[in-house]
mmCIF file of C-alpha atoms in Angstrom:
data_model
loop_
_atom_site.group_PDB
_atom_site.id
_atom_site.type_symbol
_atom_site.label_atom_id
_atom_site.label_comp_id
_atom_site.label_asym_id
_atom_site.label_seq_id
_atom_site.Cartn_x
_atom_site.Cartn_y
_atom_site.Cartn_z
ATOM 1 C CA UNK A 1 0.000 0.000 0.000
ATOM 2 C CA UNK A 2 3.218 2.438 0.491
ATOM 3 C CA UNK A 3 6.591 2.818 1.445
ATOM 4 C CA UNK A 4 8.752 5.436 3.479
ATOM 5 C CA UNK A 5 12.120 5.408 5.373
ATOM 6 C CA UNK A 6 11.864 2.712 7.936
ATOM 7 C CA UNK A 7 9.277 0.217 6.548
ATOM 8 C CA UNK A 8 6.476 -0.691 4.305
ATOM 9 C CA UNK A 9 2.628 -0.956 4.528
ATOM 10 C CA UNK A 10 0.530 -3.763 2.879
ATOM 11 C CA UNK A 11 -2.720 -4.798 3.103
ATOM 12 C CA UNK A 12 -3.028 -8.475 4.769
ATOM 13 C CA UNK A 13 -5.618 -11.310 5.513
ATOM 14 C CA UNK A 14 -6.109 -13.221 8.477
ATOM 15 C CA UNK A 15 -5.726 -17.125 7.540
ATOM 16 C CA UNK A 16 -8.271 -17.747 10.349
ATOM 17 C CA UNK A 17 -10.905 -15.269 9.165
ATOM 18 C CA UNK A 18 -10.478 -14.668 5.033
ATOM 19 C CA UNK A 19 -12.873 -12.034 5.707
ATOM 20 C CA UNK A 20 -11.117 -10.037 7.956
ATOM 21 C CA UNK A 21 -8.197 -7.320 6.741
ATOM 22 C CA UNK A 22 -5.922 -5.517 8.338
ATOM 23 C CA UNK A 23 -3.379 -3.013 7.446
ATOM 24 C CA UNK A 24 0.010 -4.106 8.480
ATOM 25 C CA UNK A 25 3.121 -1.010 8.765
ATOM 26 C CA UNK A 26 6.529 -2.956 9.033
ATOM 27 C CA UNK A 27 9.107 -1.386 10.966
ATOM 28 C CA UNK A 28 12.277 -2.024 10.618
ATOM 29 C CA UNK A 29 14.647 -2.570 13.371
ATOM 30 C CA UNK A 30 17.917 -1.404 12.448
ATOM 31 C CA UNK A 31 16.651 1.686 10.960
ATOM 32 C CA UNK A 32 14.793 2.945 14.344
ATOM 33 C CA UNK A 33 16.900 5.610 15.661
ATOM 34 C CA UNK A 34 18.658 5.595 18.774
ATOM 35 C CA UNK A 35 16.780 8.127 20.588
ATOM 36 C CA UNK A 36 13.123 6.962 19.521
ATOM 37 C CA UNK A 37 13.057 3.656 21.394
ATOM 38 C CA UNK A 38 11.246 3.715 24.838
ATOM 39 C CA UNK A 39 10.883 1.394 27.774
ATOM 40 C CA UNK A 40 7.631 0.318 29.091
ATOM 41 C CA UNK A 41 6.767 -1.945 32.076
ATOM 42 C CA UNK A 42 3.714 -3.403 30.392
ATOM 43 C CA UNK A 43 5.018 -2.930 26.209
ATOM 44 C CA UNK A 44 8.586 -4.041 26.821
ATOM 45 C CA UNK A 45 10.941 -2.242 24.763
ATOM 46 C CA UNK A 46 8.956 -0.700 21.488
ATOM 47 C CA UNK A 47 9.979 1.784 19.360
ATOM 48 C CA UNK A 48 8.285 5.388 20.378
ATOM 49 C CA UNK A 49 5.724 5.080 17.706
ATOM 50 C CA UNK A 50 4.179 1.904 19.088
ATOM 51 C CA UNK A 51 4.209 3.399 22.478
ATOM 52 C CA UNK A 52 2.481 6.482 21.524
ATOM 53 C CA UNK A 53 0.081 4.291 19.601
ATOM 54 C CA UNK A 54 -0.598 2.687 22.213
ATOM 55 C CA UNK A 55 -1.641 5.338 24.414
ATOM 56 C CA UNK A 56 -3.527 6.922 21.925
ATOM 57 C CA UNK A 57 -5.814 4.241 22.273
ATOM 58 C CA UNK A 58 -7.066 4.919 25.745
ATOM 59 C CA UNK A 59 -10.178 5.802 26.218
ATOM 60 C CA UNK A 60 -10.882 9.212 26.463
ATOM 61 C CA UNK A 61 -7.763 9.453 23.863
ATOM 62 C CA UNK A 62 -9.088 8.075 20.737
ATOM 63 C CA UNK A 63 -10.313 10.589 18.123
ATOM 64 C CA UNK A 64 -12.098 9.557 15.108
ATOM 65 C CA UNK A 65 -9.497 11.225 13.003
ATOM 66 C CA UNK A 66 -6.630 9.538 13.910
ATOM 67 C CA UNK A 67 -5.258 6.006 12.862
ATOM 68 C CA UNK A 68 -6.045 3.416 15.635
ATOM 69 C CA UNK A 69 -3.448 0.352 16.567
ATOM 70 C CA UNK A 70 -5.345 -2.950 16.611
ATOM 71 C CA UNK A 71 -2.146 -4.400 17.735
ATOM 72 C CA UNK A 72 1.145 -5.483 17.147
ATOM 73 C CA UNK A 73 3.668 -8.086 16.957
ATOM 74 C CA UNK A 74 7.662 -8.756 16.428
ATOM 75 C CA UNK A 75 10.276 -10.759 14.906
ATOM 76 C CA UNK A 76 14.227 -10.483 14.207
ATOM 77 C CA UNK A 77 13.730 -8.261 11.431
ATOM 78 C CA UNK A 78 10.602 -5.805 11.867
ATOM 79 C CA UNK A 79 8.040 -4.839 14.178
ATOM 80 C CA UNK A 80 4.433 -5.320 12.828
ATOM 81 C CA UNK A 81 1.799 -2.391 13.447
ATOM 82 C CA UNK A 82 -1.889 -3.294 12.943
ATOM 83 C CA UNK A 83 -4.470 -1.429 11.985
ATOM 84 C CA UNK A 84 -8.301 -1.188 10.543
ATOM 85 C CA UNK A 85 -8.201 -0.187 6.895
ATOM 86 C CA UNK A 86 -9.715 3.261 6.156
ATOM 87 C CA UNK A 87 -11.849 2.260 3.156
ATOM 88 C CA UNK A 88 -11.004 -0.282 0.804
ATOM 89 C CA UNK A 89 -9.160 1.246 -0.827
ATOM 90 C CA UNK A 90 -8.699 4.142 0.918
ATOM 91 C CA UNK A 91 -6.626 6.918 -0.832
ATOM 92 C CA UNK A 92 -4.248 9.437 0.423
ATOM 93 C CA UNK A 93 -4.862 13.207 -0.086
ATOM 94 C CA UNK A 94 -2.074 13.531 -2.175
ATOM 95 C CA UNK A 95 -3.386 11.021 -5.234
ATOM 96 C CA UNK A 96 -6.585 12.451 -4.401
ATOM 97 C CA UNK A 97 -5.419 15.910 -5.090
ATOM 98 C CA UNK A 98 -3.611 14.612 -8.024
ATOM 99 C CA UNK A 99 -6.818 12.950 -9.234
ATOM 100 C CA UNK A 100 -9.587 15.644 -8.584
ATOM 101 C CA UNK A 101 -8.835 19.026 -10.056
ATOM 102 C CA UNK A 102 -11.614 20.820 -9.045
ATOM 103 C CA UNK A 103 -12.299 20.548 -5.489
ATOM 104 C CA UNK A 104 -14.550 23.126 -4.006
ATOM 105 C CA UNK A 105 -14.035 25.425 -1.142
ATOM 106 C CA UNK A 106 -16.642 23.301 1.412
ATOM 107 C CA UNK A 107 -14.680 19.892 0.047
ATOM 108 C CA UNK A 108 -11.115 21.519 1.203
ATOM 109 C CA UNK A 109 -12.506 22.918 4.405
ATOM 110 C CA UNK A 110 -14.237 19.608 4.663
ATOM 111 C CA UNK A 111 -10.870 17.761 4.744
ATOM 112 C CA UNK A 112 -9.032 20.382 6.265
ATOM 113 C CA UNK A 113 -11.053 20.438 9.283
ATOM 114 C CA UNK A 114 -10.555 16.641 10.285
ATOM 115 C CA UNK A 115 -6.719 17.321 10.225
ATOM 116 C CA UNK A 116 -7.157 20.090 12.351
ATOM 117 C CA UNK A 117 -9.626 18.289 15.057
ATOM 118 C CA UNK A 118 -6.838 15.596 15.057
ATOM 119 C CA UNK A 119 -4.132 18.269 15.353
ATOM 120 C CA UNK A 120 -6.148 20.042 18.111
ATOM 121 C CA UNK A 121 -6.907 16.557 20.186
ATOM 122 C CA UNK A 122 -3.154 15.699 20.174
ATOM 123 C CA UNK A 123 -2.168 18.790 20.665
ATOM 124 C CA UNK A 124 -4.575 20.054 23.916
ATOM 125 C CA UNK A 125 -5.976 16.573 25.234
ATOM 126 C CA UNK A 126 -3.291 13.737 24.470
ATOM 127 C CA UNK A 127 -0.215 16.453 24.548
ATOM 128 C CA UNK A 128 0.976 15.164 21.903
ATOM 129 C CA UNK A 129 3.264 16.107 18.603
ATOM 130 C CA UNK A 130 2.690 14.355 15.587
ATOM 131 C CA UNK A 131 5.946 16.129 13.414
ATOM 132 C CA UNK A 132 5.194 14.962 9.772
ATOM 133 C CA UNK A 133 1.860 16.315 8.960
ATOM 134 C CA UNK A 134 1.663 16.315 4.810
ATOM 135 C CA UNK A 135 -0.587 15.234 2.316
ATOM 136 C CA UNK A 136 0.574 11.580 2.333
ATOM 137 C CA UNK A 137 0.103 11.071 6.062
ATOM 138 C CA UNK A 138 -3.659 12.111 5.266
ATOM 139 C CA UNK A 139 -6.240 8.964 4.766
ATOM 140 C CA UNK A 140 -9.202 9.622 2.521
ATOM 141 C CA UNK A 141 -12.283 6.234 2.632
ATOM 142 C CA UNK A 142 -14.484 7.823 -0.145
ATOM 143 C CA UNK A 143 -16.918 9.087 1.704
ATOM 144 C CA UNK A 144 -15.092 12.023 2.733
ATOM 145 C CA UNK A 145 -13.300 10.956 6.543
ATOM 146 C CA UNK A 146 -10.158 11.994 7.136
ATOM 147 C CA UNK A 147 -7.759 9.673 9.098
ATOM 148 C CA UNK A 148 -4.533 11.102 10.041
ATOM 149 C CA UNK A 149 -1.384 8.577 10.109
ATOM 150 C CA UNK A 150 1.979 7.526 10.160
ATOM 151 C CA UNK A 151 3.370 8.546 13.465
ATOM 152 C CA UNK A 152 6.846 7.745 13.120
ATOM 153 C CA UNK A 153 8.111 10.783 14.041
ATOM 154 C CA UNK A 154 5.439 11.703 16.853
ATOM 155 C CA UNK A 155 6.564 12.511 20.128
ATOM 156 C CA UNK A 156 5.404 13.240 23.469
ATOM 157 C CA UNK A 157 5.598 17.375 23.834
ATOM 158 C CA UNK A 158 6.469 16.784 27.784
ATOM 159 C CA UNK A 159 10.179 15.437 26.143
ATOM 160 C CA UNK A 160 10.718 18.555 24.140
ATOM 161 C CA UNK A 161 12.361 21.098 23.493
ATOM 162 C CA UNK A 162 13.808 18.659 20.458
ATOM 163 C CA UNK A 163 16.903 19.301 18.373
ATOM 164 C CA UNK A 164 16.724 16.833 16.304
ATOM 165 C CA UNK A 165 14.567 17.747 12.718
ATOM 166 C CA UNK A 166 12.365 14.635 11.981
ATOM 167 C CA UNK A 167 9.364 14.512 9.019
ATOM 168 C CA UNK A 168 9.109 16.088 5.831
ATOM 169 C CA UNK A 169 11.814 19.046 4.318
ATOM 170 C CA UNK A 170 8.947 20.260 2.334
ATOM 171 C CA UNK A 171 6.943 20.714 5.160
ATOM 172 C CA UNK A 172 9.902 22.019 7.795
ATOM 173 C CA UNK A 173 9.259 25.139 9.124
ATOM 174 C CA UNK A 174 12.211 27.415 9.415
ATOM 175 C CA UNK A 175 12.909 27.431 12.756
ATOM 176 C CA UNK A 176 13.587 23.998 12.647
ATOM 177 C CA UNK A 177 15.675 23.922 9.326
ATOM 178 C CA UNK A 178 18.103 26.073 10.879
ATOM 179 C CA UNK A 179 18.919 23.952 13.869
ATOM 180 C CA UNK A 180 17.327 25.196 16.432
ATOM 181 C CA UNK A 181 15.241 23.968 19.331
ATOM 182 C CA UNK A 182 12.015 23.832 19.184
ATOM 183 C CA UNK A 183 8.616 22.327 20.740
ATOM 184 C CA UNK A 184 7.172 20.743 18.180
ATOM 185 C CA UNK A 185 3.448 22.267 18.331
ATOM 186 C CA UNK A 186 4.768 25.202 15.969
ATOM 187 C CA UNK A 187 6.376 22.860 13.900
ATOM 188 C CA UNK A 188 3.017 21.100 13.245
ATOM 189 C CA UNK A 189 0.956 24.579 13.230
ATOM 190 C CA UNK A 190 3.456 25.395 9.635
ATOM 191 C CA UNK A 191 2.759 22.128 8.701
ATOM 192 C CA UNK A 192 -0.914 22.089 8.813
ATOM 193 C CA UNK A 193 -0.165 26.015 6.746
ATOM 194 C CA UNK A 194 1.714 23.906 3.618
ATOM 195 C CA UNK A 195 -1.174 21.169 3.558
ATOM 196 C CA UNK A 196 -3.599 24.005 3.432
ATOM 197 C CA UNK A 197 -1.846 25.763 0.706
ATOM 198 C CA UNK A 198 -1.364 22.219 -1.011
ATOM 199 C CA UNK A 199 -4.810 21.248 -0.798
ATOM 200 C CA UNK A 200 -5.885 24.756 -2.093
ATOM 201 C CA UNK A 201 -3.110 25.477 -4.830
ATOM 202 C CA UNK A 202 -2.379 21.848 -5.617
ATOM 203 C CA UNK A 203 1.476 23.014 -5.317
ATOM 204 C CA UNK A 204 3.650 23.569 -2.515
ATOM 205 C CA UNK A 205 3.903 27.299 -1.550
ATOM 206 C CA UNK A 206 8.556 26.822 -1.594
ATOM 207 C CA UNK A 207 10.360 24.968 -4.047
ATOM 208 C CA UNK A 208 13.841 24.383 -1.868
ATOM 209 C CA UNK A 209 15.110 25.027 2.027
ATOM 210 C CA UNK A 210 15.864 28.666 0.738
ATOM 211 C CA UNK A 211 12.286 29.617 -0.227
ATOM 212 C CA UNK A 212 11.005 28.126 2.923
ATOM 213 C CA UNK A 213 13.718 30.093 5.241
ATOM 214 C CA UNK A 214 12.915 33.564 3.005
ATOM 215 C CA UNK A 215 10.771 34.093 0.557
ATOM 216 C CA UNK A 216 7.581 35.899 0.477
ATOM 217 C CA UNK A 217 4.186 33.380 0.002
ATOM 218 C CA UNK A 218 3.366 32.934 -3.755
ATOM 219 C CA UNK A 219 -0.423 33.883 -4.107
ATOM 220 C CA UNK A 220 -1.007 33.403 -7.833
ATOM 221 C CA UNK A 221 -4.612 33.667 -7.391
ATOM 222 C CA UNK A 222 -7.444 33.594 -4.859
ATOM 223 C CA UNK A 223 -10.053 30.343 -5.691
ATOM 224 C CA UNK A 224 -11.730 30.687 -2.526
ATOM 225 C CA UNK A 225 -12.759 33.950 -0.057
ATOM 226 C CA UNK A 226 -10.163 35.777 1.712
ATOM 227 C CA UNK A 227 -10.532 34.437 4.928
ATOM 228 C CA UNK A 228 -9.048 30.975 3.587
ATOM 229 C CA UNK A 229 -5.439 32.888 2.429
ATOM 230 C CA UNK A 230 -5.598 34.973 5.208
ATOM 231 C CA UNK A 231 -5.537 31.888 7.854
ATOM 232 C CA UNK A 232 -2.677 29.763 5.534
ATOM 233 C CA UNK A 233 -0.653 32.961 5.937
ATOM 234 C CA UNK A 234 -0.741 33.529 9.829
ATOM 235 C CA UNK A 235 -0.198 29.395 9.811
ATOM 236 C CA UNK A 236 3.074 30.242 7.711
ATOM 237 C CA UNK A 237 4.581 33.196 9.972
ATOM 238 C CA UNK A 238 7.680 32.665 10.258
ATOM 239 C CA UNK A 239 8.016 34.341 13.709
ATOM 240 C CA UNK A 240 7.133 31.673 15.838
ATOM 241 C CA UNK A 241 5.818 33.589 18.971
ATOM 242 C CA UNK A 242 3.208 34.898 16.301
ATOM 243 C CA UNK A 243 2.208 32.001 14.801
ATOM 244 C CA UNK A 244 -1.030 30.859 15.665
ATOM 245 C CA UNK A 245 -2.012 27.798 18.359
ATOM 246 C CA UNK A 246 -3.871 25.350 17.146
ATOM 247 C CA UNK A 247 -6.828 26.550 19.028
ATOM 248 C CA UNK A 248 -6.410 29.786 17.422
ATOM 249 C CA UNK A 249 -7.021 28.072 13.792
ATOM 250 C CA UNK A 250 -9.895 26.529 14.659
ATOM 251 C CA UNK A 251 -11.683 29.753 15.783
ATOM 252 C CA UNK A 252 -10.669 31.433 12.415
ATOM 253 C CA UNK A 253 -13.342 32.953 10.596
ATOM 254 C CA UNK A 254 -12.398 30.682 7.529
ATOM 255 C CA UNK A 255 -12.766 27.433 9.999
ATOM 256 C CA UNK A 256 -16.211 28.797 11.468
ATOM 257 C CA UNK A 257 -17.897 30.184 8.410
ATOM 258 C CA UNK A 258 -20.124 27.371 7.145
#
């Protein structure tokens, strides 16, 4: 179903039950870094993505917008994370912006506001980073839910400040492309201003490290009201103190206005 840096994800079948699927993320071992592996009296040793998984599916911490861990399992090579599909097949948002040209403005705010419930629950309830928000981590099932995955590079915001950059260049923000600390919610916050801009423009807004550490944001035109490129540029500030909280997207006029 996909690949990225430390593992695969294919669709499987239980021998037992034909009928049942699962979606299966291999991780592998020896490419977990040194610094993401976490002990746990009742988990063992896992790899900080299983851990935060796991805790993420609490109740009281699951969110309907966020990938849930059915399970998972271990041998020499990989560990094995399982999880429901999201539709069958479901699609990420960046084939789907690929494939559907015209997408209106209630379809994007649609979308865009089940990344940013997600955003907001890990954020304010689970305190929790995710770190590699982008169009790919971004689960469409056809009928228009959003599931956000991948979480790889999440982290646990009590741990931070972090030095070390993890996720997407394309989706960096600057503070963190030049080196220095930072606490992860922002990071996500510039994030969430890229997918915006992606989802509206069908292009990223910078086209190299460069662009994204100074360069003024291309608006070639404005397909939807104000309101929308007003909010993807106060997501993009590149002062960090002015930036705005995730709460503070959600009560933007473009994120209330039906």
């Amino acid at each position: 179903m996909g690949q990225g840096a430390y593992g695969e994800v294919k669709l499987a079948r239980s021998k037992k039950n034909p009928a049942k699927k699962v979606v299966l993320k291999y991780v592998t071992k020896k490419k977990i870094l040194v610094d993401t592996w976490t002990r746990d009296r009742r988990l063992g040793t896992v790899p900080l993505e299983i851990h935060v998984l796991d805790y993420l599916r609490r109740d009281g911490l699951k969110h309907p917008n966020i990938v849930e861990m059915e399970g998972f399992f271990e041998d020499d090579v990989n560990y094995y994370i399982e999880m429901m599909p999201h539709g069958l097949p479901g699609m990420d948002l960046f084939d789907y912006i690929e494939l559907k040209a015209n997408m209106d403005e209630s379809e994007c705010k649609n979308i865009f506001r089940q990344v940013v419930d997600a955003i907001h629950h890990l954020h304010t309830k689970a305190l929790v980073v995710h770190r590699d928000i982008k169009d790919e981590n971004v689960i469409l099932d056809g009928e228009g839910k959003i599931k956000l995955i991948d979480f790889g590079s999440a982290a646990y915001i009590k741990n931070g400040p972090f030095d070390v950059f993890v996720g997407t260049i394309d989706y960096a923000a600057p503070e963190v492309l030049q080196g220095k600390s930072y606490r992860g919610k922002e990071q996500d916050i510039w994030a969430l201003g890229i997918l915006l801009y992606t989802i509206v423009y069908k292009e990223n807004p910078f086209y190299n490290v460069d662009e994204i550490l100074d360069h003024p944001l291309r608006v070639p035109f404005l397909p939807f009201s104000e309101d929308c490129i007003d909010l993807i540029r106060r997501m993009l500030d590149r002062d960090v103190d002015n930036r705005l909280t995730i709460t503070e997207v959600m009560e933007h006029p473009w994120m209330t206005d039906n």
